[in-house]
Coordinates of C-alpha atoms in Angstrom, one line a residue:
X107 CA 18.2 2.4 114.6
X108 CA 16.2 0.4 112.2
X109 CA 18.0 -2.7 111.0
X110 CA 18.0 -1.3 107.5
X111 CA 20.6 1.4 108.3
X112 CA 23.0 -1.2 109.8
X113 CA 23.4 -2.8 106.4
X114 CA 26.8 -2.0 104.9
X115 CA 26.2 0.1 101.7
X116 CA 27.1 -2.0 98.6
X117 CA 30.6 -1.6 97.2
X118 CA 30.6 0.7 94.2
X119 CA 31.2 -1.5 91.3
X120 CA 33.8 -1.0 88.6
X121 CA 33.0 -0.6 85.0
X122 CA 33.9 -3.7 83.1
X123 CA 36.2 -2.9 80.2
X124 CA 36.8 -6.4 78.8
X125 CA 33.7 -7.3 76.9
X126 CA 33.0 -9.8 74.2
X127 CA 29.7 -9.4 72.3
X128 CA 28.6 -12.2 70.0
X129 CA 26.9 -10.2 67.2
X130 CA 24.0 -12.1 65.8
X131 CA 22.2 -11.3 62.5
X132 CA 19.1 -9.2 62.2
X133 CA 18.8 -8.8 66.0
X134 CA 19.5 -5.0 66.5
X135 CA 23.1 -6.0 67.0
X136 CA 24.4 -3.2 64.8
X137 CA 23.1 -0.8 67.4
X138 CA 24.9 -2.7 70.2
X139 CA 28.1 -2.7 68.2
X140 CA 27.9 1.1 67.9
X141 CA 27.4 1.4 71.7
X142 CA 30.5 -0.8 72.2
X143 CA 32.6 1.1 69.7
X144 CA 31.7 4.4 71.4
X145 CA 32.6 3.0 74.8
X146 CA 35.9 1.7 73.5
X147 CA 36.7 5.2 72.2
X148 CA 35.6 7.0 75.4
X149 CA 37.9 4.8 77.5
X150 CA 40.7 4.4 75.0
X151 CA 40.2 0.6 74.7
X152 CA 41.6 -1.7 72.1
X153 CA 39.1 -3.4 69.8
X154 CA 39.6 -6.8 68.2
X155 CA 39.0 -5.7 64.6
X156 CA 38.8 -7.9 61.5
X157 CA 42.1 -8.3 59.7
X158 CA 42.8 -6.6 56.3
X159 CA 39.9 -5.7 54.2
X160 CA 37.2 -7.7 56.0
X161 CA 34.4 -6.2 58.0
X162 CA 33.6 -9.4 59.9
X163 CA 35.8 -11.8 61.8
X164 CA 35.9 -14.6 59.2
X165 CA 32.1 -15.1 59.1
X166 CA 30.5 -17.6 58.2
X167 CA 33.7 -19.6 58.9
X168 CA 34.1 -20.7 62.5
X169 CA 36.2 -18.1 64.2
X170 CA 39.9 -18.4 64.5
X171 CA 42.2 -16.1 66.5
X172 CA 44.2 -15.0 63.5
X173 CA 41.1 -13.4 61.9
X174 CA 41.8 -10.5 64.3
X175 CA 44.1 -7.8 63.0
X176 CA 47.4 -7.8 64.8
X177 CA 46.7 -10.9 66.9
X178 CA 50.2 -12.2 66.5
X179 CA 51.6 -8.9 67.9
X180 CA 48.9 -7.9 70.4
X181 CA 48.0 -11.3 71.7
X182 CA 45.5 -11.4 74.5
X183 CA 45.5 -7.6 75.0
X184 CA 42.2 -6.7 73.4
X185 CA 39.4 -5.2 75.5
X186 CA 36.4 -5.3 73.2
X187 CA 35.3 -7.8 70.5
X188 CA 32.0 -7.3 68.7
X189 CA 32.2 -7.7 64.9
X190 CA 30.3 -10.6 63.3
X191 CA 31.8 -14.0 63.9
X192 CA 30.7 -17.6 64.3
X193 CA 31.3 -18.4 67.9
X194 CA 34.2 -20.7 68.8
X195 CA 34.9 -20.3 72.5
X196 CA 38.4 -21.7 72.5
X197 CA 39.7 -19.4 69.8
X198 CA 37.9 -16.4 71.3
X199 CA 39.6 -17.1 74.6
X200 CA 43.0 -16.8 72.9
X201 CA 42.1 -13.2 72.0
X202 CA 40.2 -12.0 75.1
X203 CA 41.4 -11.7 78.7
X204 CA 40.3 -14.3 81.3
X205 CA 38.0 -11.9 83.1
X206 CA 36.1 -10.9 79.9
X207 CA 32.3 -10.4 80.1
X208 CA 30.5 -12.4 77.4
X209 CA 27.1 -11.4 76.1
X210 CA 24.9 -11.7 73.1
X211 CA 21.4 -10.9 71.9
X212 CA 18.5 -12.9 70.5
X213 CA 15.3 -12.0 68.7
X214 CA 11.9 -13.7 68.3
X215 CA 12.5 -16.0 65.3
X216 CA 9.2 -14.9 63.7
X217 CA 10.0 -11.2 62.9
X218 CA 13.7 -12.3 62.6
X219 CA 13.0 -14.6 59.6
X220 CA 10.9 -12.0 57.8
X221 CA 13.7 -9.5 58.4
X222 CA 16.3 -11.9 57.0
X223 CA 14.2 -12.7 54.0
X224 CA 14.0 -9.0 53.0
X225 CA 17.7 -8.2 53.9
X226 CA 19.2 -11.3 52.2
X227 CA 16.7 -11.7 49.4
X228 CA 19.4 -11.5 46.7
X229 CA 22.0 -13.5 48.5
X230 CA 20.2 -16.6 49.7
X231 CA 19.2 -19.1 46.9
X232 CA 16.2 -20.2 49.0
X233 CA 14.9 -16.6 49.2
X234 CA 15.8 -15.7 45.6
X235 CA 13.8 -18.5 44.1
X236 CA 10.6 -17.8 46.1
X237 CA 8.2 -14.9 45.4
X238 CA 7.8 -13.7 48.9
X239 CA 8.3 -14.8 52.5
X240 CA 4.9 -16.5 52.8
X241 CA 5.5 -18.6 49.7
X242 CA 8.9 -19.6 51.0
X243 CA 7.4 -20.6 54.3
X244 CA 4.5 -22.6 52.7
X245 CA 7.1 -25.2 51.7
X246 CA 10.6 -24.3 52.8
X247 CA 12.1 -27.6 51.8
X248 CA 11.1 -26.9 48.2
X249 CA 13.5 -23.8 48.1
X250 CA 16.0 -24.6 50.8
X251 CA 18.8 -27.1 50.1
X252 CA 21.2 -27.8 53.0
X253 CA 23.9 -28.4 50.4
X254 CA 24.0 -24.6 49.7
X255 CA 24.5 -24.2 53.4
X256 CA 27.0 -21.3 53.3
X257 CA 24.6 -19.2 51.2
X258 CA 21.5 -20.4 53.0
X259 CA 22.3 -20.1 56.7
X260 CA 20.2 -17.0 56.9
X261 CA 17.1 -19.0 55.9
X262 CA 17.1 -21.4 58.9
X263 CA 18.1 -21.2 62.6
X264 CA 20.5 -18.4 61.9
X265 CA 21.0 -17.7 65.7
X266 CA 21.8 -21.3 66.4
X267 CA 24.4 -21.1 63.6
X268 CA 26.0 -17.8 64.9
X269 CA 26.4 -19.5 68.3
X270 CA 28.6 -22.1 66.5
X271 CA 26.1 -25.0 66.1
X272 CA 24.6 -26.9 63.2
X273 CA 21.6 -25.0 62.0
X274 CA 20.3 -28.1 60.2
X275 CA 20.6 -30.4 63.2
X276 CA 17.7 -32.7 64.3
X277 CA 15.7 -31.0 67.0
X278 CA 16.3 -33.7 69.6
X279 CA 15.5 -32.8 73.2
X280 CA 18.8 -34.1 74.7
X281 CA 20.8 -32.3 72.0
X282 CA 19.0 -28.9 72.4
X283 CA 19.2 -29.1 76.2
X284 CA 23.0 -29.7 75.9
X285 CA 23.4 -26.7 73.6
X286 CA 21.4 -24.4 75.9
X287 CA 23.5 -25.5 78.9
X288 CA 26.7 -24.9 76.9
X289 CA 25.5 -21.4 75.9
X290 CA 24.7 -20.6 79.6
X291 CA 28.3 -21.8 80.5
X292 CA 29.9 -19.6 77.8
X293 CA 27.8 -16.4 78.2
X294 CA 27.2 -14.2 81.2
X295 CA 24.2 -12.5 79.7
X296 CA 21.8 -13.0 76.8
X297 CA 19.7 -9.9 75.8
X298 CA 16.4 -9.9 74.0
X299 CA 16.1 -7.5 71.0
X300 CA 12.3 -7.4 71.3
X301 CA 12.8 -5.6 74.6
X302 CA 15.8 -3.5 73.5
X303 CA 15.6 -0.7 76.1
X304 CA 15.1 -3.2 78.9
X305 CA 18.1 -5.0 77.6
X306 CA 20.2 -1.9 77.6
X307 CA 19.3 -1.3 81.3
X308 CA 20.2 -4.9 82.2
X309 CA 23.5 -4.6 80.3
X310 CA 24.3 -1.3 82.1
X311 CA 23.8 -3.0 85.4
X312 CA 25.7 -6.1 84.5
X313 CA 28.7 -4.1 83.2
X314 CA 28.4 -1.3 85.8
X315 CA 28.3 1.3 83.1
X316 CA 26.6 4.7 83.1
X317 CA 23.3 5.5 81.4
X318 CA 25.2 7.5 78.8
X319 CA 27.3 4.5 77.9
X320 CA 24.1 2.7 76.7
X321 CA 22.3 5.6 75.0
X322 CA 21.8 4.8 71.3
X323 CA 20.1 5.8 68.1
X324 CA 18.6 2.8 66.4
X325 CA 20.9 1.8 63.6
X326 CA 20.5 -0.4 60.5
X327 CA 16.8 -0.5 60.7
X328 CA 14.7 -0.5 57.5
X329 CA 11.7 1.5 56.3
X330 CA 8.3 0.1 57.2
X331 CA 7.2 -0.3 53.6
X332 CA 9.6 -3.1 53.0
X333 CA 8.1 -5.2 55.8
X334 CA 6.1 -8.2 54.5
X335 CA 3.1 -9.3 56.6
X336 CA 3.3 -12.9 57.7
X337 CA 0.2 -15.0 57.6
X338 CA -0.7 -16.9 60.8
X339 CA 0.2 -20.1 59.0
X340 CA 3.6 -18.7 58.2
X341 CA 4.2 -17.7 61.9
X342 CA 3.4 -21.2 63.0
X343 CA 5.6 -22.6 60.3
X344 CA 8.6 -20.6 61.5
X345 CA 8.3 -22.2 64.9
X346 CA 8.6 -25.6 63.3
X347 CA 11.1 -24.6 60.5
X348 CA 13.4 -22.8 62.9
X349 CA 12.6 -24.9 65.9
X350 CA 16.1 -24.7 67.2
X351 CA 16.1 -20.9 67.2
X352 CA 12.6 -21.0 68.7
X353 CA 13.8 -23.1 71.7
X354 CA 16.8 -20.9 72.1
X355 CA 14.6 -17.8 72.1
X356 CA 12.0 -19.2 74.6
X357 CA 14.7 -20.4 77.0
X358 CA 16.6 -17.1 77.1
X359 CA 13.6 -14.9 77.0
X360 CA 12.6 -16.6 80.3
X361 CA 16.0 -16.3 81.8
X362 CA 16.1 -12.6 80.7
X363 CA 13.0 -11.7 82.7
X364 CA 14.1 -13.8 85.6
X365 CA 17.5 -12.0 85.7
X366 CA 15.7 -8.6 85.7
X367 CA 13.5 -9.6 88.6
X368 CA 16.5 -10.9 90.6
X369 CA 18.8 -8.0 89.9
X370 CA 16.9 -4.8 89.2
X371 CA 13.2 -5.4 89.8
X372 CA 10.5 -4.3 87.4
X373 CA 9.8 -1.0 89.2
X374 CA 13.4 0.2 88.9
X375 CA 13.6 -1.2 85.4
X376 CA 10.6 0.9 84.3
X377 CA 12.1 4.1 85.9
X378 CA 15.5 3.5 84.2
X379 CA 13.9 2.8 80.8
X380 CA 12.1 6.1 81.1
X381 CA 15.4 7.8 81.8
X382 CA 17.0 6.2 78.9
X383 CA 14.2 7.3 76.5
X384 CA 14.2 10.8 77.9
X385 CA 18.0 11.1 77.4
X386 CA 17.7 9.6 74.0
X387 CA 15.1 12.1 73.0
X388 CA 17.3 15.0 74.3
X389 CA 20.2 13.7 72.2
X390 CA 18.1 13.3 69.1
X391 CA 16.9 16.9 69.5
X392 CA 20.5 18.0 69.9
X393 CA 21.9 16.0 67.0
X394 CA 19.3 15.4 64.3
X395 CA 17.7 17.7 61.9
X396 CA 14.7 15.4 61.6
X397 CA 13.7 13.7 64.9
X398 CA 13.8 10.3 63.3
X399 CA 15.7 8.0 60.9
X400 CA 15.3 8.8 57.2
X401 CA 15.2 6.7 54.0
X402 CA 18.5 6.2 52.1
X403 CA 17.7 8.7 49.4
X404 CA 17.1 11.4 52.0
X405 CA 20.5 11.1 53.7
X406 CA 22.4 14.3 52.9
X407 CA 25.9 13.3 53.9
X408 CA 26.7 10.2 51.9
X409 CA 29.5 9.4 54.3
X410 CA 26.8 8.3 56.8
X411 CA 24.9 6.2 54.3
X412 CA 24.4 2.7 55.8
X413 CA 25.2 -0.4 53.7
X414 CA 22.1 -1.3 51.6
X415 CA 21.1 -4.9 51.2
X416 CA 18.4 -6.9 49.4
X417 CA 15.0 -5.3 49.2
X418 CA 15.4 -3.4 52.4
X419 CA 15.6 0.3 52.5
X420 CA 18.1 0.8 55.3
X421 CA 17.5 4.1 57.2
X422 CA 20.1 6.6 58.4
X423 CA 20.2 10.0 59.9
X424 CA 20.9 13.7 59.1
X425 CA 22.8 15.7 61.6
X426 CA 22.0 19.4 62.3
X427 CA 24.1 21.9 60.3
X428 CA 25.8 24.1 62.9
X429 CA 26.8 21.9 65.8
X430 CA 30.0 22.9 67.7
X431 CA 32.9 20.6 67.2
X432 CA 32.5 18.5 70.4
X433 CA 28.8 18.0 69.9
X434 CA 29.3 17.2 66.2
X435 CA 31.8 14.5 67.1
X436 CA 29.4 12.9 69.7
X437 CA 26.6 13.1 67.2
X438 CA 28.6 11.7 64.3
X439 CA 29.6 8.7 66.4
X440 CA 25.9 8.1 67.4
X441 CA 24.8 7.8 63.8
X442 CA 27.9 6.2 62.2
X443 CA 27.0 3.0 60.4
X444 CA 28.8 -0.2 61.2
X445 CA 31.1 -0.4 58.1
X446 CA 32.2 3.2 58.4
X447 CA 32.8 2.9 62.2
X448 CA 34.8 -0.3 61.7
X449 CA 36.8 1.3 59.0
X450 CA 37.4 4.4 61.1
X451 CA 38.5 2.5 64.2
X452 CA 40.8 0.3 62.1
X453 CA 42.5 3.4 60.7
X454 CA 43.0 4.7 64.2
X455 CA 44.3 1.5 65.7
X456 CA 46.3 0.3 62.7
X457 CA 47.5 3.5 61.1
X458 CA 50.2 1.8 59.0
X459 CA 47.8 -0.7 57.4
X460 CA 46.0 -0.2 54.2
X461 CA 42.6 1.4 55.0
X462 CA 39.5 -0.7 54.7
X463 CA 37.8 0.1 51.4
X464 CA 34.1 0.9 52.0
X465 CA 32.9 1.1 48.4
X466 CA 31.2 4.2 49.9
X467 CA 32.3 7.8 50.0
X468 CA 35.0 7.7 52.6
X469 CA 34.6 9.6 55.8
X470 CA 36.5 12.8 55.6
X471 CA 39.6 12.8 57.7
X472 CA 38.0 15.4 60.1
X473 CA 37.0 12.3 62.1
X474 CA 40.7 11.5 62.6
X475 CA 41.4 14.7 64.5
X476 CA 40.7 13.5 68.0

């Protein structure tokens, strides 16, 4: 017998059901949130949802346990936590079980800043007062005032801020290294939005989930015509202006690929990414009347209209007309925007509480009938 066959086959792993996702801004995190919400529903898990009328867990305030609906009553019995919050490990630990899997996602700060600029154009003083992203980046300190920090967090080192750190801190080597070490202590896995499909495969392996658990349609993306082209000078400027985010990204981009090589290998990764894309295409053909996301004014069912922000045209989907009930339900969940899904899960989990007002046409109760 070859010595290969004598090896004991690996123990089948168990799907992890206690999961905390730190949802960062403009990093494809709405798509991840949708994956987690669908997983929670499939396995009848409890989600730590924002209390009362909020859609985020106290953001941009540093997270506190009581920002979660029902925390006093439910205590540490939540399985999934994934709405926006500013990370505060001690408070999150009060909400999540000891064996919780923690992960987050980062994105290259260059496309990230351009995306933030368009999305938060009307909210951020530094963006509002500049003509376009290149003008802002030519002299950021002219437009950006740390004193407006609550409004201006999206304009500088937003990922650093979401992880709970000071986005205006001095970029000092000892300090940044300490933060990177702390993030590695607190998180089991950091994904990279620029390699989203590869990230989903890595996540699937880390959580011991099935391929269908990480299938997604891209959510909360915007139409190409709202993208502003950055000059080469602007790109360089972002690395300096958002140097904390830049260091964060470089560090975890490296560990991401190292993790893939150590756990899956590039060959298997490529095969699984292909599977994921094939399955995604099948589902799109099943669910969607157009094989792609459409602009906001082309979304027929207004209940599935994503929240619109700034100068971005946030895309959504149209479902096919005559789907059978079961397929319809699956497809609806795949395309359901973040606010609608949060509101829907809230109504399911907290039926006696006042429903979250969307300011959008409410989903018909058909979704309530399980």
